[in-house]
mmCIF file of C-alpha atoms in Angstrom:
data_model
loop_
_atom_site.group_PDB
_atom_site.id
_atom_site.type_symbol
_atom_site.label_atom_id
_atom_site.label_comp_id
_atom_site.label_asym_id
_atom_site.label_seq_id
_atom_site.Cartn_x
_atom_site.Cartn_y
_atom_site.Cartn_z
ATOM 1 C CA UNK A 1 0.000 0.000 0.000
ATOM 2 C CA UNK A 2 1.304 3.694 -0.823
ATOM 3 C CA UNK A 3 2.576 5.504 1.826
ATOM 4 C CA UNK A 4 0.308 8.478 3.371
ATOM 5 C CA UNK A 5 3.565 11.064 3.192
ATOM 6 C CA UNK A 6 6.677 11.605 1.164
ATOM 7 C CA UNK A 7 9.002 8.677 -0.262
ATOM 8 C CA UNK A 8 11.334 7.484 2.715
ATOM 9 C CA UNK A 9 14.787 8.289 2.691
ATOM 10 C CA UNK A 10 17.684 6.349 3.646
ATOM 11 C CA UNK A 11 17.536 6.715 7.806
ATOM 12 C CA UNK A 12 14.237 7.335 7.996
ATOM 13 C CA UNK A 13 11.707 5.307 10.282
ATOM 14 C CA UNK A 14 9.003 3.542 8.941
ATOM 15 C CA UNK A 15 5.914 2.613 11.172
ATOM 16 C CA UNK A 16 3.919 0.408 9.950
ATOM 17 C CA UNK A 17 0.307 -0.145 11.267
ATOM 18 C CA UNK A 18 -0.880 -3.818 12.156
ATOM 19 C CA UNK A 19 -3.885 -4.382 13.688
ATOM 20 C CA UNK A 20 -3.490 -3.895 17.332
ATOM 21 C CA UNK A 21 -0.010 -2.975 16.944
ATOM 22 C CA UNK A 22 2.823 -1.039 14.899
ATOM 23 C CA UNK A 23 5.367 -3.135 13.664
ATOM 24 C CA UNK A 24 8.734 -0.339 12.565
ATOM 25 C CA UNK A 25 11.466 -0.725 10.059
ATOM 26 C CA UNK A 26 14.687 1.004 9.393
ATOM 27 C CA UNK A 27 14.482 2.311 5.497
ATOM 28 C CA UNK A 28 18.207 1.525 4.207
ATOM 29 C CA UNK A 29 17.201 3.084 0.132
ATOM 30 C CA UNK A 30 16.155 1.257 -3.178
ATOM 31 C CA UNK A 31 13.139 0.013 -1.832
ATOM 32 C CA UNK A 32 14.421 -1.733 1.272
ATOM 33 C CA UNK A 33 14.353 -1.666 5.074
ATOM 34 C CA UNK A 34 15.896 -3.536 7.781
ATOM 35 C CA UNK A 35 13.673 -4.423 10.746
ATOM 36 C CA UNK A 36 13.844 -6.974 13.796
ATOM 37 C CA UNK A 37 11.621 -9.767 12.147
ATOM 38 C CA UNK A 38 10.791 -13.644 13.552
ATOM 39 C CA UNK A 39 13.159 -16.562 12.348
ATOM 40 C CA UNK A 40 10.789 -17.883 10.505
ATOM 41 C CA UNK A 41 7.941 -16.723 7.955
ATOM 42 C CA UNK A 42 4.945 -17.143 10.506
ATOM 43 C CA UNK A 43 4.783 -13.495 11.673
ATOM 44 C CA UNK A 44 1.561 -14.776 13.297
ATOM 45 C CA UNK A 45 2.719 -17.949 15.072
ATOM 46 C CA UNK A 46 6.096 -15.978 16.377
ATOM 47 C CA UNK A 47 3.608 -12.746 17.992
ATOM 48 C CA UNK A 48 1.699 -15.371 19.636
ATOM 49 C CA UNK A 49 4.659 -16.964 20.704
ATOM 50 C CA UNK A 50 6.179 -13.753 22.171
ATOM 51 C CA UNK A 51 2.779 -12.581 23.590
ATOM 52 C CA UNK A 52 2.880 -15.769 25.711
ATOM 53 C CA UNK A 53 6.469 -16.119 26.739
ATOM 54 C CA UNK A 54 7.516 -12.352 26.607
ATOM 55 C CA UNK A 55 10.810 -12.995 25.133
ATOM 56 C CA UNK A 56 12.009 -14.643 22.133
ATOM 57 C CA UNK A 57 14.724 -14.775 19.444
ATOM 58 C CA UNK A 58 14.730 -12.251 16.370
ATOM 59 C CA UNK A 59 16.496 -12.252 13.010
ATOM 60 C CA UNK A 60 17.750 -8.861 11.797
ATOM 61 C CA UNK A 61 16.231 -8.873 8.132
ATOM 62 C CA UNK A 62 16.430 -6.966 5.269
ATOM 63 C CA UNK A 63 13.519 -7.082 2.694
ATOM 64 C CA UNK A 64 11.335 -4.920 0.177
ATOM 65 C CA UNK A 65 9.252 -2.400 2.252
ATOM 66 C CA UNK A 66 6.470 -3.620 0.198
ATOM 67 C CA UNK A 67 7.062 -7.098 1.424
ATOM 68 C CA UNK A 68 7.175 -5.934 4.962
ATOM 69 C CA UNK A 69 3.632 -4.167 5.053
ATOM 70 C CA UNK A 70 1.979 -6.091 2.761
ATOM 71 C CA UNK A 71 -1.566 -4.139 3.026
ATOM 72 C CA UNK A 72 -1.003 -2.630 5.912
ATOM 73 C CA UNK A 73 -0.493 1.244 5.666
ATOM 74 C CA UNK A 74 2.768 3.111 6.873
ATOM 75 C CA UNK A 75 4.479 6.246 7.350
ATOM 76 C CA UNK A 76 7.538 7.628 7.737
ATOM 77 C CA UNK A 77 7.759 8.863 11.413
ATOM 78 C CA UNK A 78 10.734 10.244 12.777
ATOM 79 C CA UNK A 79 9.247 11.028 15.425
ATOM 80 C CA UNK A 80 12.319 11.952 18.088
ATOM 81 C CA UNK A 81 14.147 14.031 15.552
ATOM 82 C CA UNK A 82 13.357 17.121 17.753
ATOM 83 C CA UNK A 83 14.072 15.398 21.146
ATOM 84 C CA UNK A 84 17.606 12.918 19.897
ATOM 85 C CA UNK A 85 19.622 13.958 17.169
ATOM 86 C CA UNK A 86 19.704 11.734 14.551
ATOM 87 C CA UNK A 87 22.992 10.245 13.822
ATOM 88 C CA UNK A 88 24.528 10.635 10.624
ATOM 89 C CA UNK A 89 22.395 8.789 7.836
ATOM 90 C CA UNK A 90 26.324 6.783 6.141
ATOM 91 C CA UNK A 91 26.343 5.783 10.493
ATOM 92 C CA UNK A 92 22.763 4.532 10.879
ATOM 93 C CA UNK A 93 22.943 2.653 7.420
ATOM 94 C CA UNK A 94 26.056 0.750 8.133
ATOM 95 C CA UNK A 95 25.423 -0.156 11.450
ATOM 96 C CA UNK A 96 21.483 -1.460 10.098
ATOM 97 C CA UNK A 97 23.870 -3.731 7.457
ATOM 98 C CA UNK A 98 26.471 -4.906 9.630
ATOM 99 C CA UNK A 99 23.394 -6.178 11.910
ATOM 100 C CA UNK A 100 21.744 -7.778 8.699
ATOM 101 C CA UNK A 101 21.320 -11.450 9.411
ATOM 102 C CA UNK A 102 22.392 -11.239 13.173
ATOM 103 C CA UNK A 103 19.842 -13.395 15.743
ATOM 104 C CA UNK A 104 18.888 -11.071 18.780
ATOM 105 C CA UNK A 105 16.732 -11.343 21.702
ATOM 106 C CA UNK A 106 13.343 -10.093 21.397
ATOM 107 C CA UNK A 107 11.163 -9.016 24.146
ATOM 108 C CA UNK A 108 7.816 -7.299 24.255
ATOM 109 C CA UNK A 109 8.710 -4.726 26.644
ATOM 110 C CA UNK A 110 12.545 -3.758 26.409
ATOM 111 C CA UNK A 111 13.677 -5.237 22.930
ATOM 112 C CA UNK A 112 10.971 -4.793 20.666
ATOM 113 C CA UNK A 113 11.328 -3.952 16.998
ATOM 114 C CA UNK A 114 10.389 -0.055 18.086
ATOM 115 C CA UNK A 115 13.368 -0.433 20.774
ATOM 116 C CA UNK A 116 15.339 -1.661 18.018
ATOM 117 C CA UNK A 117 15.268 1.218 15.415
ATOM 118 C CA UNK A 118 15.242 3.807 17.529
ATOM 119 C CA UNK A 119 18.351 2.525 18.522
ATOM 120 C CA UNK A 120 19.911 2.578 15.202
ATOM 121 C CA UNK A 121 18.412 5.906 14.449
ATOM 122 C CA UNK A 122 19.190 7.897 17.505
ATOM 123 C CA UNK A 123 21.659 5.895 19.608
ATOM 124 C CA UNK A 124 18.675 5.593 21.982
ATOM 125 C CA UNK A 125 16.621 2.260 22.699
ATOM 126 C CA UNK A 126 12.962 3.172 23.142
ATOM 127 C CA UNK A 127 9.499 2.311 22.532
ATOM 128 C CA UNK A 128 6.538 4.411 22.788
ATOM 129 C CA UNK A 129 4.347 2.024 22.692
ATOM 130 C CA UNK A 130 5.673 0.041 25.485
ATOM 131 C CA UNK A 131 5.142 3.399 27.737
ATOM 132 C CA UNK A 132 1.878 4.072 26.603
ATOM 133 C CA UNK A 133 0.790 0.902 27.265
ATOM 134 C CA UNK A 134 2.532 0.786 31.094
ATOM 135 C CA UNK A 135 1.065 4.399 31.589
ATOM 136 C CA UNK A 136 -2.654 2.659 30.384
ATOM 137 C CA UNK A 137 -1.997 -0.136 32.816
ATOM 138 C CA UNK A 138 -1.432 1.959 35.587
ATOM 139 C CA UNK A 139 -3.889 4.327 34.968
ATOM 140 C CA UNK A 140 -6.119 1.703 34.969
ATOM 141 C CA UNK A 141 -4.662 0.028 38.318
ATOM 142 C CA UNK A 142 -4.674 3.434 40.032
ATOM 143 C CA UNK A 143 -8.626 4.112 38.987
ATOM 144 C CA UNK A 144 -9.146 1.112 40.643
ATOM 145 C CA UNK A 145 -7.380 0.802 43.460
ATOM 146 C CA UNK A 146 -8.854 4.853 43.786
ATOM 147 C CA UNK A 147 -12.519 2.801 43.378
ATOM 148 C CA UNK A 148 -11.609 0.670 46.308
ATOM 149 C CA UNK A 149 -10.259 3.069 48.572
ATOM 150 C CA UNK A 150 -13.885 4.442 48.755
ATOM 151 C CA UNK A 151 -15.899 1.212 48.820
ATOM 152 C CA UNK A 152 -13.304 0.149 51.545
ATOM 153 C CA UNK A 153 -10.336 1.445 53.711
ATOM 154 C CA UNK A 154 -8.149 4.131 54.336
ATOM 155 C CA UNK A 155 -5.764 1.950 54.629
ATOM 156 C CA UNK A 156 -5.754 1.020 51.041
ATOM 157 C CA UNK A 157 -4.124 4.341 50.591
ATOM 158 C CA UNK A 158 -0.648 3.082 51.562
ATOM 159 C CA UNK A 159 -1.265 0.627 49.159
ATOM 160 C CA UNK A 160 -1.901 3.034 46.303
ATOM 161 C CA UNK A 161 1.705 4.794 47.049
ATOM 162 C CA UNK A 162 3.324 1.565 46.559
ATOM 163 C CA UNK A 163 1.847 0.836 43.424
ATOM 164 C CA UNK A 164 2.371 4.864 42.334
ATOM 165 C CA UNK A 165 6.148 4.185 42.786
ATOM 166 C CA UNK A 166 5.790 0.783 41.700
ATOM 167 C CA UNK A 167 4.811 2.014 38.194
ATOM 168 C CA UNK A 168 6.607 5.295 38.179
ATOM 169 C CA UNK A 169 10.311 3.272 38.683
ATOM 170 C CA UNK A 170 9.256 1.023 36.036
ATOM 171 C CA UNK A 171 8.092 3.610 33.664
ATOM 172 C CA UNK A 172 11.565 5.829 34.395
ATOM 173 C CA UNK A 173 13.247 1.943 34.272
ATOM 174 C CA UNK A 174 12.018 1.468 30.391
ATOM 175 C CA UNK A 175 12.975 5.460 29.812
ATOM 176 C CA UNK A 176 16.087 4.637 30.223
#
């Protein structure tokens, strides 16, 4: 499917929307990207796999962008250009190649395929997604717990503040 922006250029980062999920890719030029990708080619089987274990192995591939989305839509999104500055594009392009082939671990939470090019791109392992769905979590935990403090006992309270700095040390833990 056609992008909804400009042609990616060497560098860039692609995010690619999956149903539940975005999947991103490194664009390396002529067509190509390099992205953190299951061993084998049962995207499907491997997610479940890695939804149910939480860690898994990963095989640095490069392939056609078109192959990689398939019909699923995609941008580019360099989306930390104003926060990390990119390194240079020759940098981020050789390192992408000299990881082409390369088995890595894989995990939902710290090592995803976000984590992955952001690291290439900026120097700097993140994933946004993986934040916003912590912050959701504890949002949710917090509204809760808040629900139960009033059906039950003040005492609850000091069990809120654990869970606050529970989630708030994990959330600065993933940051970083």
């Amino acid at each position: 499917m056609a992008p909804s922006q400009a042609e990616p250029k060497p560098g860039d980062l692609i995010e690619i929307f999956r149903p539940g999920y975005q999947h991103w890719a490194l664009y390396v030029g002529d067509g190509y990207v390099v992205h953190l990708a299951p061993p084998g080619n049962i995207p499907g089987a491997a997610l479940a796999n890695l939804m149910s274990s939480g860690s898994l192995r990963a095989i640095v591939k490069k392939q056609l962008l078109c192959v990689v989305t398939g019909k699923d839509k995609y941008r580019v999104n360099n989306k930390h250009d104003r926060k990390h500055k990119p390194l240079p594009p020759s940098k981020i392009l050789r390192r992408a190649q000299e990881l082409v082939g390369q088995e890595m671990r894989c995990n939902l939470t710290s090592d995803n395929c976000e984590h992955f090019v952001n690291e290439l791109r900026y120097g700097v392992s993140r994933s946004d997604q993986v934040t916003k769905a912590l912050l959701g979590v504890g949002v949710g935990i917090v509204t809760s717990a808040g629900s139960a403090v009033v059906s039950y006992a003040p005492g609850v309270l000091g069990g809120l503040a654990v869970i606050g700095v529970a989630i708030t040390s994990l959330i600065r833990a993933l940051r970083h």
